[in-house]
Amino acid sequence: MWTIDYQGEPDSEPEAPDAGAALVFPREILDAHGARVLNPATAPLGPGSVVPDSTVYHADMVLVPTQVLADGAVREWFTAALDELGLAPHLPEDTGNDPGAEPLQWRAVVLRVTRGVAEVDAWAVVQHLRTRLPVDSPVHGGLEGIPRRILEFGGRIGLNHLLVGSAVIGGEPVTDGHGLPGDTPGRAGFGYATRCPVQVVWPKPVPDPAFTGRAPVVALIDSGSAKHDWFDWRDEPWQDHQFLVSSKAQQKIVNGTPINAARPQQVLAIDGHEDRPVSGRPLLGLVNAQAGHATFEAGLIHQLAPEARILNLRAMFADGLVSEHALHLALEYVLELVEANQRDPDTGLFVDVVSLSCGYFNENRDDRVYTQSVERLVDEIRSKGVLVVAAAGNYAATKAFYPSGLAGIPDQEKRPFERAPIFGVGAKNPNGSIAIFSNGGAAIKYHAPGAMLISTFPPGIRGSAEPELELRGTRNGRPWIRESYDPDDFRSGFALWSGTSFAAPIVAGQVLAHLIRDHGSQLADVSADAALTRGTAIVKKLQQ
């Protein structure tokens, strides 16, 4: 019998620095995404800056508040500061909302060389920009007008991080965290089997015909959709369909992704809602690290809450990486759907839960300051009554892994549950103990099954690995095959996998099940107050 365990005060961790494991990325994966791993030993610093921690980021992009792009004076400051480095900004097609609009939005901006010879490194650029910020002096009455806006918005320009999907595919979960991103073949680590095909004999879950209320919705922001007997994915208009994808959301991500014309071969980009490519290197045929990631999560949710609707928004590449700006755009789309539905029930779509199974380690120890781009958007979604569930990460680290790290930041509102709760979720072993690879820390108060799970997997995925033994012949005029186990032939449509990636959707599925069972008659009321009240009840239920 499985359970979701709650710890109000997480158990004390072994005496060790509060740090993440070393970030290990194959060179070809970094090159494919135009990315770098920030090295604390060699990172350039501005006056007063502290030595950063390691993180992974797009080398030729920065994340910029849309107010910087829309406010002429602030944009002039930004452009002039870049020009001092021989650089200029190149904007995406979608530059976000108007100045002064809420919530504050961010957009990725490409850094282009315009004169001389310049090294394009977003970390160095951010350090330079901070040296060009106006200095606020309370002694002289503080800054006002243009200098105040430059300090407020220019000071929030930061790195465009790469987040990693939280599924263990093998390797050493303690040191490699998620196994290597890309298509490195999985190796068993600490007794955990790698992602592998299995057979199941249970039928597809069937919704309860007695449930006639509004079916709650979970937004799965992850890898893409794939064909499977359990899921009939439908693009907009959705009407009453159960399994949803959105070309509008995918186009929003495309429009918000700038192109660097200096690259003869463009970096990977999210295009469409399908989970692809199966292999990053077709001449080898190895299956990408996180191929099938969203399908596996959707199957877990469907097993727990077969009445629920699942909205799959693709922001993760099949190699397991997520550009921070793509996550922002997907979250913005969810917020737009919710706000539209709360204004007019005939438009948009109310999303009850957002499930996130990816994350990154922030480079700065003052995490609250430099994660505002994620925090503000997640908080805005929560203020509408949407619950957020986020995976802890698989680095066996206590350092905050964002966005789950946001669950460790106390709410500042005067009344409790001003925002819907956010759950930071770690993984449990089949025997109920905490999985050795699961992150810990103040944000991780919930643990759910996350090791050696079985769920749906795209049956069309077949890698190049072959059985060790194979015999073919004919008998009575009919062909027959005898062979040993094929580790990457998933035509059964099911797989065994481990990771906090899958503990998070189990919590999301259980939240949906509680909504259906305990609040079914009230789900038609999608007002923020009603949703916040339901969120309060859900938290109490899970903490019993």
XYZ file of C-alpha atoms in Angstrom, residues 120-459:
340
model
C 29.457 36.072 -26.127
C 28.876 34.900 -22.561
C 25.592 35.757 -20.881
C 27.102 35.463 -17.398
C 29.766 38.084 -18.161
C 27.127 40.293 -19.787
C 24.880 40.146 -16.720
C 27.823 41.061 -14.499
C 28.609 44.043 -16.757
C 24.991 45.223 -16.776
C 24.896 45.256 -12.986
C 27.924 47.567 -12.906
C 25.947 50.009 -15.068
C 22.914 50.217 -12.801
C 22.192 53.553 -11.068
C 23.116 53.623 -7.404
C 20.181 54.194 -5.068
C 21.129 56.586 -2.278
C 18.489 57.099 0.444
C 20.647 59.931 1.785
C 19.743 61.979 -1.284
C 16.080 61.011 -1.283
C 16.396 57.894 -3.447
C 16.064 57.455 -7.180
C 13.036 58.571 -9.155
C 11.871 58.534 -12.748
C 14.114 56.935 -15.368
C 16.968 55.944 -12.999
C 14.446 54.229 -10.721
C 12.982 52.269 -13.645
C 16.440 51.281 -14.860
C 17.348 49.986 -11.396
C 14.026 48.199 -10.935
C 13.823 46.459 -14.305
C 17.429 46.421 -15.520
C 18.485 44.885 -12.228
C 16.273 41.879 -12.970
C 18.027 40.887 -16.192
C 19.482 37.430 -15.673
C 20.567 34.144 -17.177
C 18.307 32.013 -19.357
C 18.830 28.768 -17.445
C 18.482 25.260 -18.783
C 16.329 23.068 -16.583
C 16.706 19.293 -16.439
C 13.956 16.684 -16.394
C 13.860 14.801 -13.102
C 13.866 11.197 -14.299
C 16.587 8.733 -13.396
C 17.672 6.776 -16.452
C 20.671 5.162 -14.811
C 24.140 6.272 -13.875
C 24.882 7.295 -10.340
C 21.825 9.161 -9.039
C 23.880 10.799 -6.284
C 26.563 12.197 -8.572
C 24.927 12.420 -11.968
C 21.533 13.451 -10.694
C 19.355 12.552 -13.618
C 21.619 10.281 -15.520
C 23.314 12.069 -18.374
C 21.021 14.181 -20.547
C 21.110 13.279 -24.198
C 21.010 9.685 -25.367
C 23.669 8.062 -23.182
C 22.576 4.460 -22.565
C 21.305 3.988 -19.020
C 23.320 2.085 -16.447
C 21.853 0.646 -13.292
C 22.829 2.632 -10.198
C 22.338 1.756 -6.523
C 20.016 -1.080 -7.450
C 17.577 1.005 -9.530
C 16.747 -0.487 -12.903
C 17.136 1.736 -15.932
C 14.167 2.857 -18.025
C 13.022 -0.387 -19.582
C 9.975 -1.930 -21.296
C 7.589 -4.098 -19.268
C 4.285 -5.877 -19.784
C 1.125 -5.148 -17.804
C -2.166 -7.012 -17.646
C -4.457 -4.400 -16.080
C -7.040 -2.648 -18.264
C -7.137 1.029 -19.133
C -8.613 3.046 -16.242
C -12.273 3.912 -16.773
C -13.865 7.140 -15.468
C -16.595 6.701 -12.878
C -19.911 7.132 -14.757
C -21.481 8.449 -11.533
C -19.215 11.528 -11.665
C -21.046 14.227 -13.617
C -19.319 17.416 -12.438
C -16.661 19.515 -14.130
C -13.646 17.320 -14.722
C -10.607 18.924 -13.063
C -7.639 19.745 -15.300
C -3.913 19.230 -14.811
C -1.391 21.051 -17.000
C 1.613 18.830 -17.630
C 4.407 21.160 -18.794
C 6.951 18.636 -19.969
C 8.025 16.712 -23.051
C 5.569 16.214 -25.882
C 2.633 13.943 -26.542
C 2.823 10.554 -28.228
C 0.368 8.035 -29.629
C -0.862 5.511 -27.073
C -3.991 3.403 -26.654
C -4.765 5.208 -23.381
C -4.591 8.719 -24.811
C -6.396 10.272 -27.748
C -4.740 13.696 -27.797
C -6.888 16.516 -29.190
C -5.844 20.002 -30.308
C -8.039 23.079 -29.838
C -10.991 23.532 -29.906
C -11.121 21.035 -27.068
C -14.816 21.084 -26.157
C -15.234 18.232 -23.636
C -12.293 16.135 -24.774
C -10.144 14.574 -22.043
C -6.582 14.582 -23.377
C -5.489 17.961 -24.671
C -2.613 19.579 -26.564
C -2.380 23.147 -27.858
C -0.898 24.406 -31.116
C -1.500 27.929 -29.775
C 0.744 27.283 -26.784
C 3.438 25.750 -28.975
C 3.302 28.733 -31.341
C 3.609 31.063 -28.361
C 6.865 29.310 -27.437
C 8.123 29.569 -31.022
C 7.266 33.284 -31.202
C 9.008 33.907 -27.882
C 12.239 32.179 -28.909
C 14.776 34.485 -30.620
C 17.000 33.237 -33.438
C 20.746 33.793 -33.467
C 21.598 34.390 -37.129
C 25.315 34.074 -36.319
C 24.916 30.330 -35.842
C 25.288 28.362 -39.104
C 23.300 25.578 -37.432
C 20.543 26.810 -35.154
C 20.250 25.474 -31.623
C 17.392 23.127 -30.828
C 13.962 24.737 -30.679
C 10.560 23.572 -29.473
C 8.344 23.128 -32.535
C 4.986 21.383 -32.206
C 3.492 19.270 -29.443
C 4.802 15.822 -30.414
C 7.505 14.078 -28.390
C 10.446 14.046 -30.792
C 13.050 13.209 -31.922
C 13.294 9.698 -30.540
C 17.052 9.750 -31.076
C 19.405 12.702 -31.041
C 21.914 10.779 -33.148
C 20.091 8.777 -35.815
C 23.281 7.079 -37.015
C 23.511 5.425 -33.590
C 19.788 5.052 -32.925
C 20.051 5.514 -29.144
C 16.816 6.617 -27.486
C 16.892 10.154 -26.084
C 17.157 10.409 -22.305
C 13.676 11.769 -21.615
C 11.760 10.464 -24.620
C 8.400 9.305 -23.322
C 8.717 11.408 -20.162
C 5.309 13.118 -20.427
C 3.540 9.946 -21.563
C 4.825 8.141 -18.463
C 3.616 10.973 -16.205
C 0.231 11.161 -17.933
C -0.246 7.448 -17.307
C 0.413 7.851 -13.585
C -2.126 10.674 -13.348
C -4.702 8.739 -15.372
C -4.348 5.711 -13.091
C -5.089 7.844 -10.012
C -7.763 10.143 -11.462
C -9.270 8.635 -14.630
C -11.943 11.360 -14.718
C -9.410 14.190 -14.873
C -8.439 16.032 -18.041
C -4.751 16.279 -18.953
C -3.340 19.268 -20.860
C 0.147 18.407 -22.187
C 2.223 21.492 -23.079
C 5.584 20.672 -24.632
C 8.486 22.695 -23.238
C 11.030 19.897 -22.714
C 13.287 18.537 -25.415
C 13.531 14.772 -25.759
C 17.099 14.975 -24.443
C 15.682 16.157 -21.105
C 16.469 19.895 -21.177
C 14.054 22.823 -20.828
C 14.924 26.416 -21.708
C 13.792 28.699 -18.901
C 12.144 31.093 -21.341
C 10.069 28.203 -22.775
C 8.869 27.307 -19.273
C 7.881 30.966 -18.757
C 5.892 31.015 -21.981
C 4.069 27.777 -21.148
C 3.188 29.108 -17.683
C 1.994 32.372 -19.238
C -0.293 30.366 -21.519
C -1.764 28.512 -18.515
C -2.338 31.832 -16.763
C -4.086 33.232 -19.863
C -6.394 30.195 -20.008
C -7.295 30.474 -16.316
C -7.894 34.224 -16.367
C -10.077 33.945 -19.477
C -12.171 31.171 -17.931
C -12.606 33.053 -14.656
C -13.876 36.073 -16.627
C -16.139 34.050 -18.924
C -16.808 30.316 -18.447
C -17.352 29.933 -22.197
C -13.739 30.890 -22.924
C -10.335 29.649 -21.816
C -9.935 26.673 -19.502
C -9.639 26.518 -15.739
C -6.539 24.541 -14.781
C -6.725 23.098 -11.271
C -3.143 21.790 -11.005
C 0.174 22.475 -12.743
C 2.687 19.613 -12.627
C 6.385 20.417 -13.198
C 9.043 17.701 -13.402
C 12.141 19.721 -14.207
C 14.383 22.211 -12.459
C 17.726 23.956 -12.076
C 20.149 25.059 -9.376
C 20.425 28.825 -9.107
C 23.904 30.293 -9.393
C 23.457 32.843 -6.627
C 23.048 32.094 -2.943
C 20.559 34.937 -2.635
C 18.068 32.702 -4.425
C 15.004 34.838 -3.653
C 16.396 37.828 -5.556
C 17.560 35.997 -8.653
C 14.639 33.603 -9.153
C 11.987 36.288 -9.380
C 11.293 35.521 -13.028
C 10.035 32.046 -12.057
C 8.679 33.006 -8.654
C 6.500 35.912 -9.782
C 4.836 33.922 -12.550
C 4.203 30.860 -10.374
C 2.821 33.115 -7.630
C 0.459 34.806 -10.074
C -0.861 31.426 -11.180
C -1.286 30.366 -7.545
C -3.167 33.579 -6.781
C -5.887 32.386 -9.200
C -6.357 29.230 -7.112
C -4.177 26.882 -9.191
C -2.155 24.357 -7.192
C 1.439 23.739 -8.294
C 3.331 20.460 -7.854
C 7.082 20.375 -8.566
C 9.661 17.591 -8.521
C 12.485 17.796 -5.983
C 15.224 16.719 -8.409
C 17.501 13.675 -8.319
C 20.873 15.034 -7.196
C 20.706 13.871 -3.547
C 21.280 17.541 -2.672
C 19.742 19.903 -0.134
C 20.257 23.014 -2.230
C 16.999 24.424 -3.637
C 16.129 23.047 -7.073
C 13.809 25.493 -8.819
C 10.858 25.641 -9.256
C 10.326 23.115 -6.399
C 12.591 25.336 -4.292
C 9.813 27.934 -4.248
C 7.955 25.663 -1.809
C 10.596 26.571 0.768
C 9.891 30.315 0.579
C 7.326 31.357 3.225
C 4.201 33.111 1.988
C 4.147 36.768 2.994
C 0.392 37.394 2.740
C -1.491 38.597 5.823
C -4.041 35.774 5.626
C -3.177 32.105 5.095
C -3.632 30.558 1.649
C -3.704 33.898 -0.144
C -2.169 31.763 -2.866
C -2.867 28.132 -3.632
C -0.229 25.795 -2.219
C 2.921 24.676 -3.996
C 4.167 21.165 -3.249
C 7.865 20.260 -3.392
C 7.873 16.480 -3.893
C 10.627 13.957 -3.289
C 10.642 10.269 -4.229
C 10.070 7.172 -2.102
C 11.261 3.612 -2.634
C 8.791 0.708 -2.856
C 9.448 -0.057 0.828
C 8.452 3.486 1.847
C 11.938 4.856 2.521
C 13.166 8.031 0.815
C 14.940 7.202 -2.448
C 18.697 7.757 -2.171
C 18.753 9.969 -5.278
C 15.939 12.296 -4.133
C 16.819 15.891 -3.237
C 16.004 17.153 0.239
C 15.991 20.497 1.987
C 13.425 22.876 3.446
C 11.255 22.929 0.319
C 10.692 19.174 0.121
C 7.930 18.435 2.603
C 6.118 15.740 0.604
C 7.351 12.346 -0.570
C 5.491 10.029 -2.937
C 6.335 6.822 -4.807
C 9.051 7.636 -7.320
C 11.207 4.534 -7.721
C 10.594 1.456 -9.876
C 7.217 2.702 -11.114
C 5.290 1.280 -14.062
C 3.307 3.481 -16.418
C 2.468 4.200 -20.040
C 5.207 4.700 -22.615
C 5.102 5.469 -26.360
C 4.825 2.068 -28.086
